[in-house]
PDB file of C-alpha atoms in Angstrom:
ATOM      1  CA  MET A   1      30.842  48.086  -0.076  1.00 42.00           C
ATOM      2  CA  GLY A   2      30.801  44.615   1.373  1.00 48.00           C
ATOM      3  CA  PHE A   3      28.407  41.811   0.661  1.00 55.00           C
ATOM      4  CA  GLY A   4      24.988  42.678   2.083  1.00 52.00           C
ATOM      5  CA  ASN A   5      25.885  46.221   3.168  1.00 66.00           C
ATOM      6  CA  GLY A   6      24.204  48.099   0.324  1.00 71.00           C
ATOM      7  CA  LEU A   7      20.589  49.146   0.379  1.00 71.00           C
ATOM      8  CA  ILE A   8      19.463  46.669  -2.261  1.00 71.00           C
ATOM      9  CA  THR A   9      21.513  43.694  -1.078  1.00 71.00           C
ATOM     10  CA  GLY A  10      20.754  44.416   2.570  1.00 73.00           C
ATOM     11  CA  THR A  11      17.033  44.561   1.850  1.00 76.00           C
ATOM     12  CA  PHE A  12      17.210  41.396  -0.240  1.00 72.00           C
ATOM     13  CA  PHE A  13      18.927  39.438   2.514  1.00 77.00           C
ATOM     14  CA  SER A  14      16.531  40.805   5.147  1.00 84.00           C
ATOM     15  CA  VAL A  15      13.546  39.642   3.094  1.00 85.00           C
ATOM     16  CA  LEU A  16      15.252  36.315   2.397  1.00 84.00           C
ATOM     17  CA  ASN A  17      15.855  35.783   6.116  1.00 86.00           C
ATOM     18  CA  LEU A  18      12.180  36.499   6.830  1.00 90.00           C
ATOM     19  CA  ILE A  19      11.145  33.967   4.191  1.00 89.00           C
ATOM     20  CA  LEU A  20      13.498  31.372   5.679  1.00 89.00           C
ATOM     21  CA  LEU A  21      12.087  32.065   9.147  1.00 90.00           C
ATOM     22  CA  ALA A  22       8.532  31.650   7.826  1.00 93.00           C
ATOM     23  CA  LEU A  23       9.513  28.336   6.211  1.00 93.00           C
ATOM     24  CA  LEU A  24      11.048  27.144   9.478  1.00 93.00           C
ATOM     25  CA  ILE A  25       7.859  28.005  11.370  1.00 96.00           C
ATOM     26  CA  PHE A  26       5.819  26.239   8.665  1.00 97.00           C
ATOM     27  CA  LYS A  27       7.952  23.093   9.043  1.00 96.00           C
ATOM     28  CA  ILE A  28       7.706  23.160  12.833  1.00 96.00           C
ATOM     29  CA  PHE A  29       3.915  23.528  12.572  1.00 97.00           C
ATOM     30  CA  ALA A  30       3.745  20.576  10.164  1.00 97.00           C
ATOM     31  CA  PHE A  31       5.895  18.487  12.544  1.00 97.00           C
ATOM     32  CA  ILE A  32       3.695  19.305  15.538  1.00 97.00           C
ATOM     33  CA  ASP A  33       0.549  18.591  13.532  1.00 96.00           C
ATOM     34  CA  ALA A  34       1.973  15.223  12.435  1.00 96.00           C
ATOM     35  CA  ALA A  35       2.899  14.423  16.029  1.00 96.00           C
ATOM     36  CA  ILE A  36      -0.600  15.004  17.418  1.00 95.00           C
ATOM     37  CA  ARG A  37      -2.382  12.837  14.838  1.00 94.00           C
ATOM     38  CA  PRO A  38      -3.032   9.228  15.887  1.00 93.00           C
ATOM     39  CA  ALA A  39      -0.881   6.575  14.225  1.00 93.00           C
ATOM     40  CA  GLN A  40      -3.971   4.628  13.163  1.00 93.00           C
ATOM     41  CA  ALA A  41      -5.129   7.571  11.051  1.00 93.00           C
ATOM     42  CA  TYR A  42      -2.011   7.261   8.882  1.00 94.00           C
ATOM     43  CA  VAL A  43      -2.771   3.598   8.257  1.00 92.00           C
ATOM     44  CA  ALA A  44      -6.461   4.272   7.610  1.00 91.00           C
ATOM     45  CA  ALA A  45      -5.617   7.071   5.156  1.00 91.00           C
ATOM     46  CA  GLU A  46      -3.134   4.756   3.383  1.00 92.00           C
ATOM     47  CA  LYS A  47      -0.250   7.188   3.847  1.00 93.00           C
ATOM     48  CA  LEU A  48       3.293   6.638   5.067  1.00 94.00           C
ATOM     49  CA  THR A  49       3.552   5.805   8.753  1.00 95.00           C
ATOM     50  CA  LYS A  50       3.519   8.408  11.475  1.00 96.00           C
ATOM     51  CA  VAL A  51       7.165   7.671  12.295  1.00 96.00           C
ATOM     52  CA  ALA A  52       8.209   8.237   8.674  1.00 97.00           C
ATOM     53  CA  TRP A  53       6.462  11.626   8.497  1.00 97.00           C
ATOM     54  CA  LEU A  54       7.868  12.663  11.864  1.00 97.00           C
ATOM     55  CA  LEU A  55      11.360  11.787  10.634  1.00 97.00           C
ATOM     56  CA  PHE A  56      10.929  13.688   7.359  1.00 96.00           C
ATOM     57  CA  LEU A  57       9.477  16.781   8.995  1.00 97.00           C
ATOM     58  CA  GLY A  58      11.742  16.706  12.051  1.00 96.00           C
ATOM     59  CA  ILE A  59      14.898  16.399   9.982  1.00 94.00           C
ATOM     60  CA  ALA A  60      13.647  19.180   7.706  1.00 93.00           C
ATOM     61  CA  ALA A  61      13.136  21.532  10.670  1.00 94.00           C
ATOM     62  CA  VAL A  62      16.475  20.667  12.302  1.00 93.00           C
ATOM     63  CA  VAL A  63      18.384  21.114   9.041  1.00 91.00           C
ATOM     64  CA  ASP A  64      16.752  24.519   8.539  1.00 90.00           C
ATOM     65  CA  LEU A  65      17.471  25.540  12.110  1.00 88.00           C
ATOM     66  CA  PHE A  66      21.142  24.608  12.175  1.00 88.00           C
ATOM     67  CA  PHE A  67      22.450  24.039   8.650  1.00 83.00           C
ATOM     68  CA  GLY A  68      19.960  25.624   6.291  1.00 69.00           C
ATOM     69  CA  GLY A  69      20.734  28.147   3.677  1.00 72.00           C
ATOM     70  CA  PRO A  70      18.402  29.633   1.114  1.00 68.00           C
ATOM     71  CA  PHE A  71      19.714  27.459  -1.704  1.00 71.00           C
ATOM     72  CA  SER A  72      20.549  24.298   0.221  1.00 82.00           C
ATOM     73  CA  ILE A  73      19.117  21.173  -1.385  1.00 88.00           C
ATOM     74  CA  LEU A  74      18.087  19.931   2.072  1.00 88.00           C
ATOM     75  CA  THR A  75      16.119  23.132   2.702  1.00 89.00           C
ATOM     76  CA  ILE A  76      14.325  22.703  -0.604  1.00 91.00           C
ATOM     77  CA  LEU A  77      13.581  19.000   0.015  1.00 93.00           C
ATOM     78  CA  GLY A  78      12.344  19.750   3.534  1.00 93.00           C
ATOM     79  CA  THR A  79      10.054  22.453   2.210  1.00 94.00           C
ATOM     80  CA  VAL A  80       8.646  20.051  -0.381  1.00 96.00           C
ATOM     81  CA  ALA A  81       8.054  17.424   2.335  1.00 96.00           C
ATOM     82  CA  ALA A  82       6.216  19.951   4.525  1.00 97.00           C
ATOM     83  CA  ILE A  83       4.072  21.121   1.600  1.00 97.00           C
ATOM     84  CA  VAL A  84       3.191  17.526   0.652  1.00 97.00           C
ATOM     85  CA  TYR A  85       2.244  16.804   4.260  1.00 97.00           C
ATOM     86  CA  MET A  86       0.054  19.907   4.559  1.00 97.00           C
ATOM     87  CA  VAL A  87      -1.648  19.564   1.164  1.00 96.00           C
ATOM     88  CA  ASP A  88      -2.049  15.790   0.839  1.00 95.00           C
ATOM     89  CA  VAL A  89      -1.511  13.951   4.109  1.00 95.00           C
ATOM     90  CA  ARG A  90      -3.063  16.338   6.642  1.00 95.00           C
ATOM     91  CA  PRO A  91      -6.493  16.549   4.941  1.00 94.00           C
ATOM     92  CA  ALA A  92      -6.611  12.749   4.683  1.00 93.00           C
ATOM     93  CA  LEU A  93      -5.658  12.379   8.342  1.00 92.00           C
ATOM     94  CA  ARG A  94      -8.287  14.864   9.442  1.00 90.00           C
ATOM     95  CA  GLN A  95     -10.983  12.622   7.942  1.00 88.00           C
ATOM     96  CA  TYR A  96      -9.872   9.712  10.107  1.00 83.00           C
ATOM     97  CA  SER A  97      -8.842  11.474  13.294  1.00 69.00           C
ATOM     98  CA  GLY A  98     -12.220  12.945  14.180  1.00 63.00           C
ATOM     99  CA  ALA A  99     -11.525  16.533  13.188  1.00 53.00           C
ATOM    100  CA  ARG A 100     -13.946  19.111  14.539  1.00 56.00           C
ATOM    101  CA  ARG A 101     -16.688  20.328  12.326  1.00 52.00           C
ATOM    102  CA  GLY A 102     -16.582  23.903  11.207  1.00 53.00           C
ATOM    103  CA  PRO A 103     -19.439  26.330  11.841  1.00 55.00           C
ATOM    104  CA  GLN A 104     -20.612  25.959   8.234  1.00 58.00           C
ATOM    105  CA  ASP A 105     -21.132  22.200   8.578  1.00 61.00           C
ATOM    106  CA  GLY A 106     -24.561  20.901   9.321  1.00 61.00           C
ATOM    107  CA  PRO A 107     -25.579  17.463  10.577  1.00 65.00           C
ATOM    108  CA  TYR A 108     -25.349  16.038   7.031  1.00 70.00           C
ATOM    109  CA  GLY A 109     -22.157  17.755   5.840  1.00 64.00           C
ATOM    110  CA  PRO A 110     -21.359  21.163   4.414  1.00 63.00           C
ATOM    111  CA  TRP A 111     -24.241  23.429   3.506  1.00 58.00           C
TER     112      TRP A 111
END
Protein backbone atom coordinates (compact mmCIF):
# COMPACT_ATOMS: atom_id res chain seq x y z
CA MET A 1 0.00 0.00 0.00
CA GLY A 2 1.24 3.44 -0.89
CA PHE A 3 1.15 6.57 1.18
CA GLY A 4 -2.46 7.73 1.55
CA ASN A 5 -4.03 4.72 -0.19
CA GLY A 6 -5.24 2.88 2.91
CA LEU A 7 -8.58 3.52 4.53
CA ILE A 8 -7.15 5.20 7.62
CA THR A 9 -4.47 7.26 5.89
CA GLY A 10 -6.79 8.18 3.03
CA THR A 11 -9.45 9.36 5.46
CA PHE A 12 -6.87 11.27 7.50
CA PHE A 13 -5.56 13.13 4.47
CA SER A 14 -9.10 13.85 3.23
CA VAL A 15 -10.01 15.39 6.59
CA LEU A 16 -6.70 17.27 6.69
CA ASN A 17 -7.35 18.70 3.23
CA LEU A 18 -10.80 19.86 4.34
CA ILE A 19 -9.29 21.56 7.39
CA LEU A 20 -6.68 23.27 5.20
CA LEU A 21 -9.42 24.43 2.83
CA ALA A 22 -11.43 25.82 5.76
CA LEU A 23 -8.34 27.67 7.00
CA LEU A 24 -7.76 29.13 3.54
CA ILE A 25 -11.36 30.36 3.38
CA PHE A 26 -10.99 31.80 6.90
CA LYS A 27 -7.85 33.70 5.84
CA ILE A 28 -9.49 35.01 2.68
CA PHE A 29 -12.49 36.19 4.73
CA ALA A 30 -10.17 37.96 7.19
CA PHE A 31 -8.32 39.62 4.28
CA ILE A 32 -11.55 40.84 2.69
CA ASP A 33 -12.84 42.09 6.04
CA ALA A 34 -9.58 43.98 6.63
CA ALA A 35 -9.79 45.47 3.15
CA ILE A 36 -13.29 46.90 3.60
CA ARG A 37 -12.56 48.61 6.93
CA PRO A 38 -11.56 52.28 6.70
CA ALA A 39 -7.90 53.08 7.35
CA GLN A 40 -8.85 55.66 9.98
CA ALA A 41 -10.49 52.94 12.08
CA TYR A 42 -7.13 51.19 12.46
CA VAL A 43 -5.56 54.39 13.74
CA ALA A 44 -8.50 55.14 16.04
CA ALA A 45 -8.40 51.60 17.47
CA GLU A 46 -4.62 51.94 18.02
CA LYS A 47 -3.86 48.84 15.96
CA LEU A 48 -1.32 48.24 13.22
CA THR A 49 -2.06 50.06 9.98
CA LYS A 50 -4.47 48.78 7.38
CA VAL A 51 -1.60 48.17 4.96
CA ALA A 52 0.26 46.04 7.52
CA TRP A 53 -2.78 43.84 8.19
CA LEU A 54 -3.51 43.51 4.49
CA LEU A 55 0.08 42.38 3.92
CA PHE A 56 -0.02 39.86 6.78
CA LEU A 57 -3.36 38.40 5.77
CA GLY A 58 -2.73 38.54 2.02
CA ILE A 59 0.62 36.79 2.29
CA ALA A 60 -0.94 34.20 4.60
CA ALA A 61 -3.67 33.41 2.05
CA VAL A 62 -1.27 33.30 -0.92
CA VAL A 63 1.17 31.04 0.92
CA ASP A 64 -1.67 28.67 1.82
CA LEU A 65 -2.99 28.70 -1.73
CA PHE A 66 0.28 27.98 -3.49
CA PHE A 67 2.90 26.75 -1.03
CA GLY A 68 1.05 25.65 2.08
CA GLY A 69 1.30 22.32 3.71
CA PRO A 70 -0.31 21.18 6.92
CA PHE A 71 2.89 21.54 8.93
CA SER A 72 4.46 24.51 7.17
CA ILE A 73 5.60 27.21 9.58
CA LEU A 74 4.17 29.84 7.22
CA THR A 75 0.75 28.16 7.32
CA ILE A 76 0.84 28.17 11.10
CA LEU A 77 1.98 31.82 11.30
CA GLY A 78 -0.68 32.87 8.79
CA THR A 79 -3.35 31.09 10.79
CA VAL A 80 -2.20 32.85 13.96
CA ALA A 81 -2.30 36.22 12.17
CA ALA A 82 -5.85 35.58 10.92
CA ILE A 83 -7.01 34.50 14.39
CA VAL A 84 -5.44 37.59 16.00
CA TYR A 85 -7.14 39.80 13.41
CA MET A 86 -10.55 38.19 13.92
CA VAL A 87 -10.41 38.05 17.73
CA ASP A 88 -8.62 41.30 18.58
CA VAL A 89 -8.47 43.73 15.67
CA ARG A 90 -11.85 43.20 14.00
CA PRO A 91 -13.95 43.88 17.14
CA ALA A 92 -11.96 47.06 17.80
CA LEU A 93 -12.40 48.19 14.20
CA ARG A 94 -16.13 47.55 14.29
CA GLN A 95 -16.46 50.07 17.14
CA TYR A 96 -14.89 52.79 15.01
CA SER A 97 -16.22 51.93 11.57
CA GLY A 98 -19.90 52.39 12.31
CA ALA A 99 -20.88 48.73 12.47
CA ARG A 100 -24.59 48.01 12.24
CA ARG A 101 -26.50 47.38 15.37
CA GLY A 102 -27.87 43.94 15.93
CA PRO A 103 -31.56 43.28 16.55
CA GLN A 104 -30.92 42.88 20.28
CA ASP A 105 -29.48 46.39 20.61
CA GLY A 106 -31.70 49.17 21.78
CA PRO A 107 -31.15 52.92 21.54
CA TYR A 108 -28.90 52.85 24.64
CA GLY A 109 -26.91 49.67 23.93
CA PRO A 110 -27.55 45.98 24.43
CA TRP A 111 -30.61 44.95 26.41
